[in-house]
Amino acid sequence: MLRLGCAKPGSWASFWAVLTLVGLATRAAQRADVGGESTGTSINHSQTLLQRLQELLRQGNASDVVLRVQAAGTDEVRVFHTHRLLLGLHSELFRELLSNQSEVVLQEPRDCAAVFDKFIRYLYCGELTVLLAQAIPLHRLATKYGVASLQRGVADYMRAHLAGGAGPAVGWYHYAVSTGDEALRQSCLQFLAWNLSAVAASAEWGAVSPELLAQLLPRSDLVLQDELELFHALEAWLGRTRPAPAVAERALRAIRYPMIPPAQLFQLQARSAALARHGPAVADLLLQAYQFHAASPLHFAKFFDVNGSAFLPRNYLAPAWGAPWVISNPARDDRSTSFQTQLGPSGHDAGRRVTWNVLFSPRWLPVSLRPVYADAAGTALPPARPEDGRPRLVVTPASSGGDAAGVSFQKTVLVGARQHGRLLVRHAYSFHQSSEEAGDFLAHADLQRRNSEYLVENALHLHLIVKPVYHTLIRTPK
């Protein structure tokens, strides 16, 4: 069916009025340039232009092409009276598709057909309102028709809502993999790692694919109550998805059994359905975990390489490995606190504690910005302003004794908010024992703004984690 448009009386005049506005603005700018005026007056009719463009779309004035969008698998068809020039400005695909046709039928998935009006409106006005459920279909339309600006905008929206905890991270991860959007995939993966405890307790956990699970389990930055919580989450996933035995066994071997106390390991062996089914595949790991807890770390390190990931704690929220710290009005004064952690995950170290002192300063000045005297007479350079500084967090042990022989400490600071009783991590900073502080800690945060993404009800929510790392003192005999 051919259709040459559906212009109404006076519609061509409306269309040319828009072009006339653009031409007048262009000629005015050119005259100002030629005249060489030192100062000029800006004439901005952009809002009027946008309103005219919206009227063109809404009323179909001067339409020269009709799009019939059919939802796949249905008889539902949505009709859009559009303009070849405006669609072609944004999309090379539209430019080619509409070059010799006045009516085109487009087959789209149901979710994409449902938001096609928003997609077309963006091509006319450069803006739209996105809801969470509309992100993937809009991104899919932008990708299909090559509208790069909308594709970037929706991807930015998805990443921002992941950081706020509102986005469906598992579904968006699988979508990013299918479209090859590596930046979005990494954002989803990072959010899932930092908030795995919350995700594992949600309906999203059942939608995790074996590929995604394989990406998550080896990571040391997973945020969980403890390793036992990860085991229970994995067992629930295995019971729900019933993967192939090889997939299940690889996943079970990614659990860090030395991080689970012996009493809990005994209970798992006696009660776990997953271990009852796949126990032989992890028998060597369970034996190694019992040996790790039975011997002193120094003795164990003589025969086993303790530098592997199996002996490295993840970001555990349990009290043995750190403490939460809520700082009200963090832009005002220096604050301090202290907490204790277990010396190490080994059963041999279960009763030994390390005390940590923490200092938070909202306006620490680096050496390069501190006041410096210009001469011996005492003439000073202008003092650095407080706003030139940045937040600083220093974590130090209360004492240096021999208890920590063969152990060093990695420190992690989680920044986030508590929602529904769970910690939602928005940022994470890590630093090693050799450094007392994280160099990039809140480097770009504006703690003065009450609506800062780093604040929740004008408070900074931190969780301080100390991860003991054992060292092999004597090489394992070959």
Tab-separated table of C-alpha atoms in Angstrom:
chain	number	residue	atom	x	y	z
A	1	MET	CA	0.000	0.000	0.000
A	2	LEU	CA	1.364	3.396	-0.963
A	3	ARG	CA	0.446	6.499	0.943
A	4	LEU	CA	1.846	9.946	0.193
A	5	GLY	CA	1.014	11.489	3.540
A	6	CYS	CA	-1.976	12.711	5.462
A	7	ALA	CA	-1.505	16.478	5.395
A	8	LYS	CA	-4.293	18.592	6.778
A	9	PRO	CA	-5.274	22.107	5.571
A	10	GLY	CA	-2.514	24.504	6.485
A	11	SER	CA	-0.133	21.697	7.550
A	12	TRP	CA	2.504	22.597	4.978
A	13	ALA	CA	2.520	26.119	6.365
A	14	SER	CA	3.249	24.708	9.856
A	15	PHE	CA	6.084	22.605	8.535
A	16	TRP	CA	7.680	25.491	6.638
A	17	ALA	CA	7.231	27.731	9.684
A	18	VAL	CA	9.600	25.475	11.609
A	19	LEU	CA	12.172	25.602	8.826
A	20	THR	CA	11.764	29.392	8.640
A	21	LEU	CA	12.567	29.721	12.375
A	22	VAL	CA	15.742	27.719	11.908
A	23	GLY	CA	16.741	29.828	8.867
A	24	LEU	CA	16.136	33.118	10.667
A	25	ALA	CA	18.223	32.042	13.648
A	26	THR	CA	21.055	30.932	11.351
A	27	ARG	CA	21.075	34.195	9.333
A	28	ALA	CA	20.986	36.266	12.523
A	29	ALA	CA	24.039	34.448	13.839
A	30	GLN	CA	25.837	34.944	10.518
A	31	ARG	CA	25.099	38.700	10.497
A	32	ALA	CA	26.426	39.018	14.058
A	33	ASP	CA	29.644	37.319	13.008
A	34	VAL	CA	30.084	39.560	9.929
A	35	GLY	CA	29.325	42.726	11.868
A	36	GLY	CA	32.143	41.967	14.271
A	37	GLU	CA	30.201	43.110	17.326
A	38	SER	CA	32.194	42.705	20.546
A	39	THR	CA	29.060	41.752	22.435
A	40	GLY	CA	25.795	40.296	21.207
A	41	THR	CA	22.354	39.390	22.429
A	42	SER	CA	21.406	35.745	22.341
A	43	ILE	CA	18.074	34.913	20.745
A	44	ASN	CA	16.968	31.454	21.839
A	45	HIS	CA	13.802	29.994	20.322
A	46	SER	CA	14.781	26.380	20.968
A	47	GLN	CA	11.733	25.691	23.133
A	48	THR	CA	9.431	27.058	20.456
A	49	LEU	CA	11.147	24.863	17.910
A	50	LEU	CA	10.693	21.790	20.106
A	51	GLN	CA	7.023	22.587	20.559
A	52	ARG	CA	6.555	22.865	16.784
A	53	LEU	CA	8.302	19.554	16.275
A	54	GLN	CA	6.053	17.914	18.861
A	55	GLU	CA	3.032	19.308	17.024
A	56	LEU	CA	4.328	17.854	13.771
A	57	LEU	CA	4.495	14.405	15.364
A	58	ARG	CA	1.216	14.673	17.255
A	59	GLN	CA	-0.885	16.068	14.400
A	60	GLY	CA	0.903	14.446	11.477
A	61	ASN	CA	1.320	17.806	9.737
A	62	ALA	CA	3.197	17.514	6.427
A	63	SER	CA	3.805	13.812	7.055
A	64	ASP	CA	5.494	12.148	4.096
A	65	VAL	CA	5.914	8.616	5.457
A	66	VAL	CA	3.734	6.280	7.513
A	67	LEU	CA	5.194	3.683	9.920
A	68	ARG	CA	2.992	0.736	10.788
A	69	VAL	CA	4.500	-0.989	13.847
A	70	GLN	CA	3.171	-4.482	14.430
A	71	ALA	CA	3.779	-6.313	17.708
A	72	ALA	CA	5.201	-9.756	16.936
A	73	GLY	CA	2.707	-12.587	17.309
A	74	THR	CA	-0.314	-10.266	17.460
A	75	ASP	CA	-2.630	-8.334	15.165
A	76	GLU	CA	-1.915	-5.134	17.074
A	77	VAL	CA	-0.647	-2.370	14.794
A	78	ARG	CA	0.326	1.160	15.834
A	79	VAL	CA	0.400	3.842	13.144
A	80	PHE	CA	2.797	6.805	13.169
A	81	HIS	CA	2.632	9.674	10.629
A	82	THR	CA	6.244	10.808	10.474
A	83	HIS	CA	8.707	12.840	8.442
A	84	ARG	CA	11.457	11.217	6.429
A	85	LEU	CA	13.902	14.091	7.033
A	86	LEU	CA	13.723	13.980	10.848
A	87	LEU	CA	13.981	10.196	11.102
A	88	GLY	CA	16.870	10.123	8.656
A	89	LEU	CA	18.791	12.756	10.636
A	90	HIS	CA	19.119	10.322	13.562
A	91	SER	CA	19.287	6.954	11.815
A	92	GLU	CA	21.086	5.834	8.687
A	93	LEU	CA	18.903	2.738	8.698
A	94	PHE	CA	15.752	4.867	8.551
A	95	ARG	CA	17.309	7.015	5.848
A	96	GLU	CA	17.887	3.964	3.644
A	97	LEU	CA	14.631	2.255	4.567
A	98	LEU	CA	12.455	5.265	3.810
A	99	SER	CA	14.294	6.619	0.785
A	100	ASN	CA	11.795	5.268	-1.784
A	101	GLN	CA	8.789	4.328	0.338
A	102	SER	CA	5.911	6.304	1.775
A	103	GLU	CA	4.625	3.498	4.013
A	104	VAL	CA	6.619	0.858	5.883
A	105	VAL	CA	5.541	-2.041	8.107
A	106	LEU	CA	7.927	-2.731	11.011
A	107	GLN	CA	7.785	-5.987	12.987
A	108	GLU	CA	8.908	-5.476	16.586
A	109	PRO	CA	8.835	-7.607	19.768
A	110	ARG	CA	5.870	-6.787	21.966
A	111	ASP	CA	7.868	-4.856	24.551
A	112	CYS	CA	9.551	-2.778	21.824
A	113	ALA	CA	6.253	-2.091	20.050
A	114	ALA	CA	4.813	-0.881	23.363
A	115	VAL	CA	7.452	1.885	23.680
A	116	PHE	CA	7.795	2.759	19.987
A	117	ASP	CA	5.925	6.017	20.570
A	118	LYS	CA	8.605	7.082	23.077
A	119	PHE	CA	11.306	6.074	20.636
A	120	ILE	CA	9.804	8.163	17.824
A	121	ARG	CA	9.224	11.094	20.157
A	122	TYR	CA	12.939	11.066	21.050
A	123	LEU	CA	13.800	11.382	17.347
A	124	TYR	CA	11.688	14.546	17.184
A	125	CYS	CA	12.403	16.146	20.556
A	126	GLY	CA	15.648	14.614	21.847
A	127	GLU	CA	14.129	13.630	25.184
A	128	LEU	CA	11.978	10.971	26.788
A	129	THR	CA	11.019	9.586	30.183
A	130	VAL	CA	12.282	6.075	30.942
A	131	LEU	CA	10.851	3.541	33.365
A	132	LEU	CA	12.851	0.542	34.570
A	133	ALA	CA	10.789	-1.952	32.567
A	134	GLN	CA	11.254	0.154	29.418
A	135	ALA	CA	15.056	0.359	29.526
A	136	ILE	CA	15.811	-2.838	27.597
A	137	PRO	CA	13.195	-2.347	24.828
A	138	LEU	CA	14.283	1.270	24.311
A	139	HIS	CA	17.948	0.267	24.252
A	140	ARG	CA	17.089	-2.526	21.801
A	141	LEU	CA	15.287	-0.083	19.467
A	142	ALA	CA	18.144	2.417	19.672
A	143	THR	CA	20.619	-0.344	18.838
A	144	LYS	CA	18.544	-1.766	15.970
A	145	TYR	CA	18.046	1.588	14.258
A	146	GLY	CA	21.514	2.940	15.050
A	147	VAL	CA	20.472	5.887	17.234
A	148	ALA	CA	23.769	6.094	19.115
A	149	SER	CA	22.849	9.012	21.395
A	150	LEU	CA	19.753	7.231	22.722
A	151	GLN	CA	21.706	3.999	23.083
A	152	ARG	CA	24.280	5.759	25.264
A	153	GLY	CA	21.602	7.607	27.213
A	154	VAL	CA	19.656	4.465	28.102
A	155	ALA	CA	22.862	2.620	29.027
A	156	ASP	CA	23.805	5.520	31.337
A	157	TYR	CA	20.323	5.368	32.857
A	158	MET	CA	20.735	1.638	33.515
A	159	ARG	CA	24.148	2.073	35.139
A	160	ALA	CA	22.843	4.923	37.327
A	161	HIS	CA	19.887	2.864	38.511
A	162	LEU	CA	22.138	-0.087	39.258
A	163	ALA	CA	24.124	2.174	41.594
A	164	GLY	CA	20.884	3.199	43.276
A	165	GLY	CA	19.777	-0.395	43.691
A	166	ALA	CA	16.651	-0.039	41.592
A	167	GLY	CA	17.729	-1.838	38.445
A	168	PRO	CA	17.195	-5.555	37.745
A	169	ALA	CA	20.912	-6.315	37.587
A	170	VAL	CA	20.646	-9.986	36.574
A	171	GLY	CA	18.327	-9.334	33.635
A	172	TRP	CA	20.346	-6.345	32.500
A	173	TYR	CA	23.563	-8.389	32.730
A	174	HIS	CA	22.198	-11.078	30.418
A	175	TYR	CA	20.932	-8.410	28.035
A	176	ALA	CA	24.353	-6.701	27.986
A	177	VAL	CA	25.996	-10.025	27.124
A	178	SER	CA	23.536	-10.627	24.270
A	179	THR	CA	24.180	-7.173	22.779
A	180	GLY	CA	27.919	-7.047	23.420
A	181	ASP	CA	27.670	-3.946	25.624
A	182	GLU	CA	30.816	-4.525	27.672
A	183	ALA	CA	30.521	-1.369	29.782
A	184	LEU	CA	26.993	-2.281	30.897
A	185	ARG	CA	28.024	-5.896	31.498
A	186	GLN	CA	30.864	-4.821	33.773
A	187	SER	CA	28.599	-2.401	35.646
A	188	CYS	CA	26.057	-5.149	36.281
A	189	LEU	CA	28.765	-7.590	37.342
A	190	GLN	CA	30.265	-5.086	39.774
A	191	PHE	CA	26.874	-4.287	41.291
A	192	LEU	CA	26.076	-8.000	41.711
A	193	ALA	CA	29.439	-8.647	43.371
A	194	TRP	CA	29.081	-5.774	45.812
A	195	ASN	CA	25.451	-6.628	46.636
A	196	LEU	CA	25.415	-10.399	46.306
A	197	SER	CA	23.974	-10.892	49.767
A	198	ALA	CA	20.894	-8.845	48.826
A	199	VAL	CA	20.581	-10.339	45.335
A	200	ALA	CA	20.840	-13.930	46.592
A	201	ALA	CA	17.845	-13.290	48.856
A	202	SER	CA	15.727	-11.882	46.005
A	203	ALA	CA	13.741	-13.397	43.147
A	204	GLU	CA	16.542	-12.372	40.760
A	205	TRP	CA	18.801	-15.115	42.089
A	206	GLY	CA	16.783	-17.800	40.303
A	207	ALA	CA	17.396	-16.057	36.956
A	208	VAL	CA	21.201	-16.205	37.248
A	209	SER	CA	22.689	-18.190	34.368
A	210	PRO	CA	25.540	-20.700	34.805
A	211	GLU	CA	27.768	-18.296	32.860
A	212	LEU	CA	27.013	-15.425	35.251
A	213	LEU	CA	27.491	-17.658	38.281
A	214	ALA	CA	30.888	-18.703	36.928
A	215	GLN	CA	31.822	-15.019	36.664
A	216	LEU	CA	30.801	-14.253	40.255
A	217	LEU	CA	32.044	-17.193	42.333
A	218	PRO	CA	35.829	-16.673	41.879
A	219	ARG	CA	35.693	-12.997	42.900
A	220	SER	CA	37.231	-11.885	46.195
A	221	ASP	CA	35.206	-8.647	46.289
A	222	LEU	CA	31.865	-10.404	46.861
A	223	VAL	CA	30.020	-8.737	49.747
A	224	LEU	CA	28.372	-11.349	52.003
A	225	GLN	CA	27.738	-12.055	55.642
A	226	ASP	CA	30.205	-14.943	55.447
A	227	GLU	CA	31.214	-17.842	53.196
A	228	LEU	CA	28.469	-20.035	54.624
A	229	GLU	CA	25.863	-17.636	53.240
A	230	LEU	CA	27.400	-18.052	49.782
A	231	PHE	CA	27.271	-21.843	50.117
A	232	HIS	CA	23.567	-21.753	51.056
A	233	ALA	CA	22.830	-19.373	48.152
A	234	LEU	CA	24.641	-21.707	45.749
A	235	GLU	CA	22.786	-24.724	47.130
A	236	ALA	CA	19.458	-22.929	46.591
A	237	TRP	CA	20.499	-22.086	43.024
A	238	LEU	CA	21.486	-25.708	42.328
A	239	GLY	CA	18.166	-26.965	43.674
A	240	ARG	CA	16.218	-24.529	41.512
A	241	THR	CA	18.100	-24.761	38.216
A	242	ARG	CA	19.233	-28.425	38.296
A	243	PRO	CA	22.306	-27.851	36.104
A	244	ALA	CA	24.491	-30.559	34.602
A	245	PRO	CA	26.707	-32.357	37.153
A	246	ALA	CA	29.852	-30.779	35.711
A	247	VAL	CA	28.414	-27.266	36.192
A	248	ALA	CA	27.349	-28.044	39.768
A	249	GLU	CA	30.731	-29.499	40.687
A	250	ARG	CA	32.667	-26.539	39.264
A	251	ALA	CA	30.464	-24.184	41.236
A	252	LEU	CA	30.886	-26.143	44.483
A	253	ARG	CA	34.651	-26.137	44.044
A	254	ALA	CA	34.593	-22.308	43.939
A	255	ILE	CA	33.413	-22.160	47.556
A	256	ARG	CA	36.245	-21.196	49.946
A	257	TYR	CA	35.798	-23.961	52.509
A	258	PRO	CA	38.739	-22.848	54.741
A	259	MET	CA	36.691	-19.693	55.455
A	260	ILE	CA	33.950	-21.818	57.075
A	261	PRO	CA	34.505	-22.844	60.737
A	262	PRO	CA	34.900	-26.618	61.349
A	263	ALA	CA	31.629	-26.962	63.291
A	264	GLN	CA	29.706	-25.552	60.320
A	265	LEU	CA	31.625	-27.741	57.887
A	266	PHE	CA	30.540	-30.824	59.860
A	267	GLN	CA	26.912	-29.695	59.637
A	268	LEU	CA	27.182	-29.145	55.899
A	269	GLN	CA	28.557	-32.617	55.332
A	270	ALA	CA	25.770	-34.121	57.434
A	271	ARG	CA	22.828	-32.095	56.058
A	272	SER	CA	23.639	-30.553	52.687
A	273	ALA	CA	21.759	-32.075	49.753
A	274	ALA	CA	24.317	-30.601	47.353
A	275	LEU	CA	27.237	-32.268	49.152
A	276	ALA	CA	25.294	-35.517	49.402
A	277	ARG	CA	24.960	-35.488	45.627
A	278	HIS	CA	28.367	-34.074	44.668
A	279	GLY	CA	30.499	-34.735	47.755
A	280	PRO	CA	33.288	-36.692	46.009
A	281	ALA	CA	33.973	-33.704	43.729
A	282	VAL	CA	34.954	-31.509	46.695
A	283	ALA	CA	36.298	-34.122	49.132
A	284	ASP	CA	39.890	-32.894	48.696
A	285	LEU	CA	38.850	-29.304	49.429
A	286	LEU	CA	36.985	-30.289	52.585
A	287	LEU	CA	39.989	-32.269	53.838
A	288	GLN	CA	42.259	-29.308	53.191
A	289	ALA	CA	39.875	-27.009	55.084
A	290	TYR	CA	39.922	-29.298	58.155
A	291	GLN	CA	43.723	-29.423	58.015
A	292	PHE	CA	43.848	-25.627	57.776
A	293	HIS	CA	41.752	-25.226	60.914
A	294	ALA	CA	43.526	-27.968	62.876
A	295	ALA	CA	47.096	-26.714	62.502
A	296	SER	CA	48.646	-23.384	63.321
A	297	PRO	CA	48.909	-21.149	60.225
A	298	LEU	CA	52.708	-21.126	60.468
A	299	HIS	CA	52.845	-24.918	60.531
A	300	PHE	CA	50.229	-25.280	57.778
A	301	ALA	CA	52.152	-22.850	55.566
A	302	LYS	CA	55.185	-25.147	55.633
A	303	PHE	CA	53.311	-27.746	53.581
A	304	PHE	CA	50.630	-25.857	51.659
A	305	ASP	CA	50.566	-22.721	49.550
A	306	VAL	CA	48.314	-20.371	51.521
A	307	ASN	CA	48.575	-17.581	48.960
A	308	GLY	CA	45.738	-19.029	46.879
A	309	SER	CA	42.248	-17.578	46.785
A	310	ALA	CA	40.845	-20.423	48.934
A	311	PHE	CA	42.578	-18.898	51.977
A	312	LEU	CA	41.637	-15.271	51.256
A	313	PRO	CA	38.472	-13.914	52.897
A	314	ARG	CA	35.974	-12.113	50.729
A	315	ASN	CA	34.275	-8.901	51.880
A	316	TYR	CA	32.481	-10.443	54.857
A	317	LEU	CA	30.008	-8.315	56.827
A	318	ALA	CA	30.088	-10.595	59.890
A	319	PRO	CA	31.367	-8.928	63.108
A	320	ALA	CA	34.540	-11.055	63.096
A	321	TRP	CA	35.788	-9.183	60.013
A	322	GLY	CA	34.719	-5.582	60.495
A	323	ALA	CA	32.105	-3.137	61.699
A	324	PRO	CA	29.549	-0.666	60.333
A	325	TRP	CA	30.053	3.044	60.971
A	326	VAL	CA	27.382	5.674	60.340
A	327	ILE	CA	28.731	9.246	60.345
A	328	SER	CA	26.068	11.933	60.684
A	329	ASN	CA	26.801	15.283	59.016
A	330	PRO	CA	30.148	14.036	57.640
A	331	ALA	CA	31.090	17.418	56.184
A	332	ARG	CA	31.507	19.019	59.614
A	333	ASP	CA	34.154	17.597	61.963
A	334	ASP	CA	36.791	14.904	62.269
A	335	ARG	CA	35.477	11.633	63.729
A	336	SER	CA	37.106	8.524	65.172
A	337	THR	CA	36.083	5.040	66.193
A	338	SER	CA	37.615	1.645	66.913
A	339	PHE	CA	36.645	-1.964	66.344
A	340	GLN	CA	38.085	-5.471	66.639
A	341	THR	CA	38.532	-8.257	64.116
A	342	GLN	CA	39.637	-11.857	64.311
A	343	LEU	CA	43.357	-12.254	63.695
A	344	GLY	CA	42.759	-14.784	60.948
A	345	PRO	CA	40.202	-17.244	59.555
A	346	SER	CA	42.066	-20.293	60.863
A	347	GLY	CA	40.464	-22.107	63.795
A	348	HIS	CA	43.834	-21.709	65.503
A	349	ASP	CA	43.314	-17.905	65.458
A	350	ALA	CA	39.597	-17.905	66.267
A	351	GLY	CA	40.070	-16.452	69.769
A	352	ARG	CA	42.695	-13.867	68.887
A	353	ARG	CA	41.698	-10.283	68.130
A	354	VAL	CA	43.235	-7.181	66.572
A	355	THR	CA	41.995	-3.726	67.596
A	356	TRP	CA	41.781	-1.082	64.878
A	357	ASN	CA	41.589	2.691	65.254
A	358	VAL	CA	39.864	4.691	62.530
A	359	LEU	CA	40.036	8.410	61.790
A	360	PHE	CA	37.697	10.182	59.376
A	361	SER	CA	38.443	13.740	58.287
A	362	PRO	CA	36.142	15.558	55.837
A	363	ARG	CA	38.684	18.209	54.802
A	364	TRP	CA	42.162	16.741	54.866
A	365	LEU	CA	44.692	18.759	52.874
A	366	PRO	CA	47.391	16.902	50.933
A	367	VAL	CA	50.961	18.157	51.332
A	368	SER	CA	50.842	19.966	47.993
A	369	LEU	CA	47.985	22.172	49.227
A	370	ARG	CA	49.155	22.905	52.764
A	371	PRO	CA	50.372	26.451	53.545
A	372	VAL	CA	54.077	26.900	52.799
A	373	TYR	CA	56.230	29.792	54.113
A	374	ALA	CA	57.830	31.847	51.396
A	375	ASP	CA	60.866	33.075	53.377
A	376	ALA	CA	62.538	32.961	56.753
A	377	ALA	CA	60.867	36.197	57.809
A	378	GLY	CA	57.603	34.379	58.111
A	379	THR	CA	55.805	35.698	55.049
A	380	ALA	CA	53.324	32.986	54.228
A	381	LEU	CA	51.586	32.075	51.036
A	382	PRO	CA	47.777	32.395	51.064
A	383	PRO	CA	46.393	29.554	53.174
A	384	ALA	CA	44.655	26.706	51.406
A	385	ARG	CA	40.882	26.823	51.621
A	386	PRO	CA	39.070	24.031	53.468
A	387	GLU	CA	37.096	23.218	50.349
A	388	ASP	CA	40.382	22.444	48.572
A	389	GLY	CA	40.778	19.348	50.740
A	390	ARG	CA	39.109	15.978	50.375
A	391	PRO	CA	37.756	13.340	52.764
A	392	ARG	CA	40.322	11.068	54.355
A	393	LEU	CA	39.974	7.751	56.168
A	394	VAL	CA	42.904	6.237	58.100
A	395	VAL	CA	42.789	2.714	59.578
A	396	THR	CA	45.655	1.653	61.885
A	397	PRO	CA	46.169	-1.179	64.391
A	398	ALA	CA	46.035	-0.109	68.038
A	399	SER	CA	49.286	-1.939	68.751
A	400	SER	CA	51.991	-3.787	66.852
A	401	GLY	CA	52.649	-7.112	68.505
A	402	GLY	CA	53.964	-10.487	67.436
A	403	ASP	CA	50.506	-11.986	67.097
A	404	ALA	CA	50.343	-10.933	63.448
A	405	ALA	CA	53.482	-12.850	62.385
A	406	GLY	CA	52.932	-14.313	58.928
A	407	VAL	CA	49.775	-12.263	58.410
A	408	SER	CA	49.184	-9.021	56.548
A	409	PHE	CA	45.919	-7.166	56.245
A	410	GLN	CA	43.905	-5.861	53.345
A	411	LYS	CA	41.383	-3.175	54.267
A	412	THR	CA	38.162	-2.428	52.443
A	413	VAL	CA	35.718	0.407	53.046
A	414	LEU	CA	32.190	-0.018	51.699
A	415	VAL	CA	30.053	3.077	51.157
A	416	GLY	CA	26.350	2.640	50.793
A	417	ALA	CA	22.933	2.639	52.365
A	418	ARG	CA	20.755	0.257	54.299
A	419	GLN	CA	17.501	-0.639	52.585
A	420	HIS	CA	15.065	-3.130	54.093
A	421	GLY	CA	17.680	-4.147	56.644
A	422	ARG	CA	20.361	-4.968	54.062
A	423	LEU	CA	23.481	-3.064	53.102
A	424	LEU	CA	23.354	-1.732	49.561
A	425	VAL	CA	26.910	-1.007	48.449
A	426	ARG	CA	27.394	1.950	46.134
A	427	HIS	CA	31.179	2.318	46.297
A	428	ALA	CA	34.099	0.267	47.593
A	429	TYR	CA	37.678	1.340	48.360
A	430	SER	CA	40.524	-1.045	49.161
A	431	PHE	CA	44.066	-0.553	50.401
A	432	HIS	CA	46.819	-2.804	51.725
A	433	GLN	CA	48.564	-2.976	55.092
A	434	SER	CA	51.486	-0.957	53.729
A	435	SER	CA	49.128	2.015	53.332
A	436	GLU	CA	47.072	3.434	56.165
A	437	GLU	CA	44.478	4.945	53.863
A	438	ALA	CA	42.792	4.635	50.479
A	439	GLY	CA	44.223	7.280	48.174
A	440	ASP	CA	41.014	7.723	46.176
A	441	PHE	CA	38.618	7.586	49.139
A	442	LEU	CA	35.584	9.739	48.264
A	443	ALA	CA	37.848	11.787	46.007
A	444	HIS	CA	34.926	12.999	43.916
A	445	ALA	CA	32.306	13.139	46.661
A	446	ASP	CA	30.532	16.350	47.526
A	447	LEU	CA	29.586	15.805	51.161
A	448	GLN	CA	28.265	19.352	51.385
A	449	ARG	CA	25.249	18.536	49.201
A	450	ARG	CA	22.366	17.022	51.149
A	451	ASN	CA	21.294	15.073	48.054
A	452	SER	CA	24.767	13.677	47.420
A	453	GLU	CA	24.731	10.099	46.122
A	454	TYR	CA	27.202	9.279	48.903
A	455	LEU	CA	24.789	10.297	51.678
A	456	VAL	CA	21.622	8.745	53.059
A	457	GLU	CA	19.519	11.118	55.145
A	458	ASN	CA	22.579	13.379	55.474
A	459	ALA	CA	24.682	10.519	56.888
A	460	LEU	CA	27.632	8.622	55.461
A	461	HIS	CA	27.115	4.852	55.798
A	462	LEU	CA	30.422	2.967	55.932
A	463	HIS	CA	31.317	-0.640	56.618
A	464	LEU	CA	34.967	-1.240	57.525
A	465	ILE	CA	36.390	-4.668	56.645
A	466	VAL	CA	39.804	-6.131	57.461
A	467	LYS	CA	40.870	-9.208	55.495
A	468	PRO	CA	43.837	-11.159	56.972
A	469	VAL	CA	46.151	-12.671	54.387
A	470	TYR	CA	48.459	-15.560	55.367
A	471	HIS	CA	51.901	-15.842	53.827
A	472	THR	CA	53.850	-18.949	52.961
A	473	LEU	CA	56.996	-18.709	55.096
A	474	ILE	CA	58.670	-21.916	53.922
A	475	ARG	CA	58.251	-23.155	50.371
A	476	THR	CA	56.201	-26.290	49.978
A	477	PRO	CA	58.421	-29.322	49.188
A	478	LYS	CA	58.024	-30.447	45.589
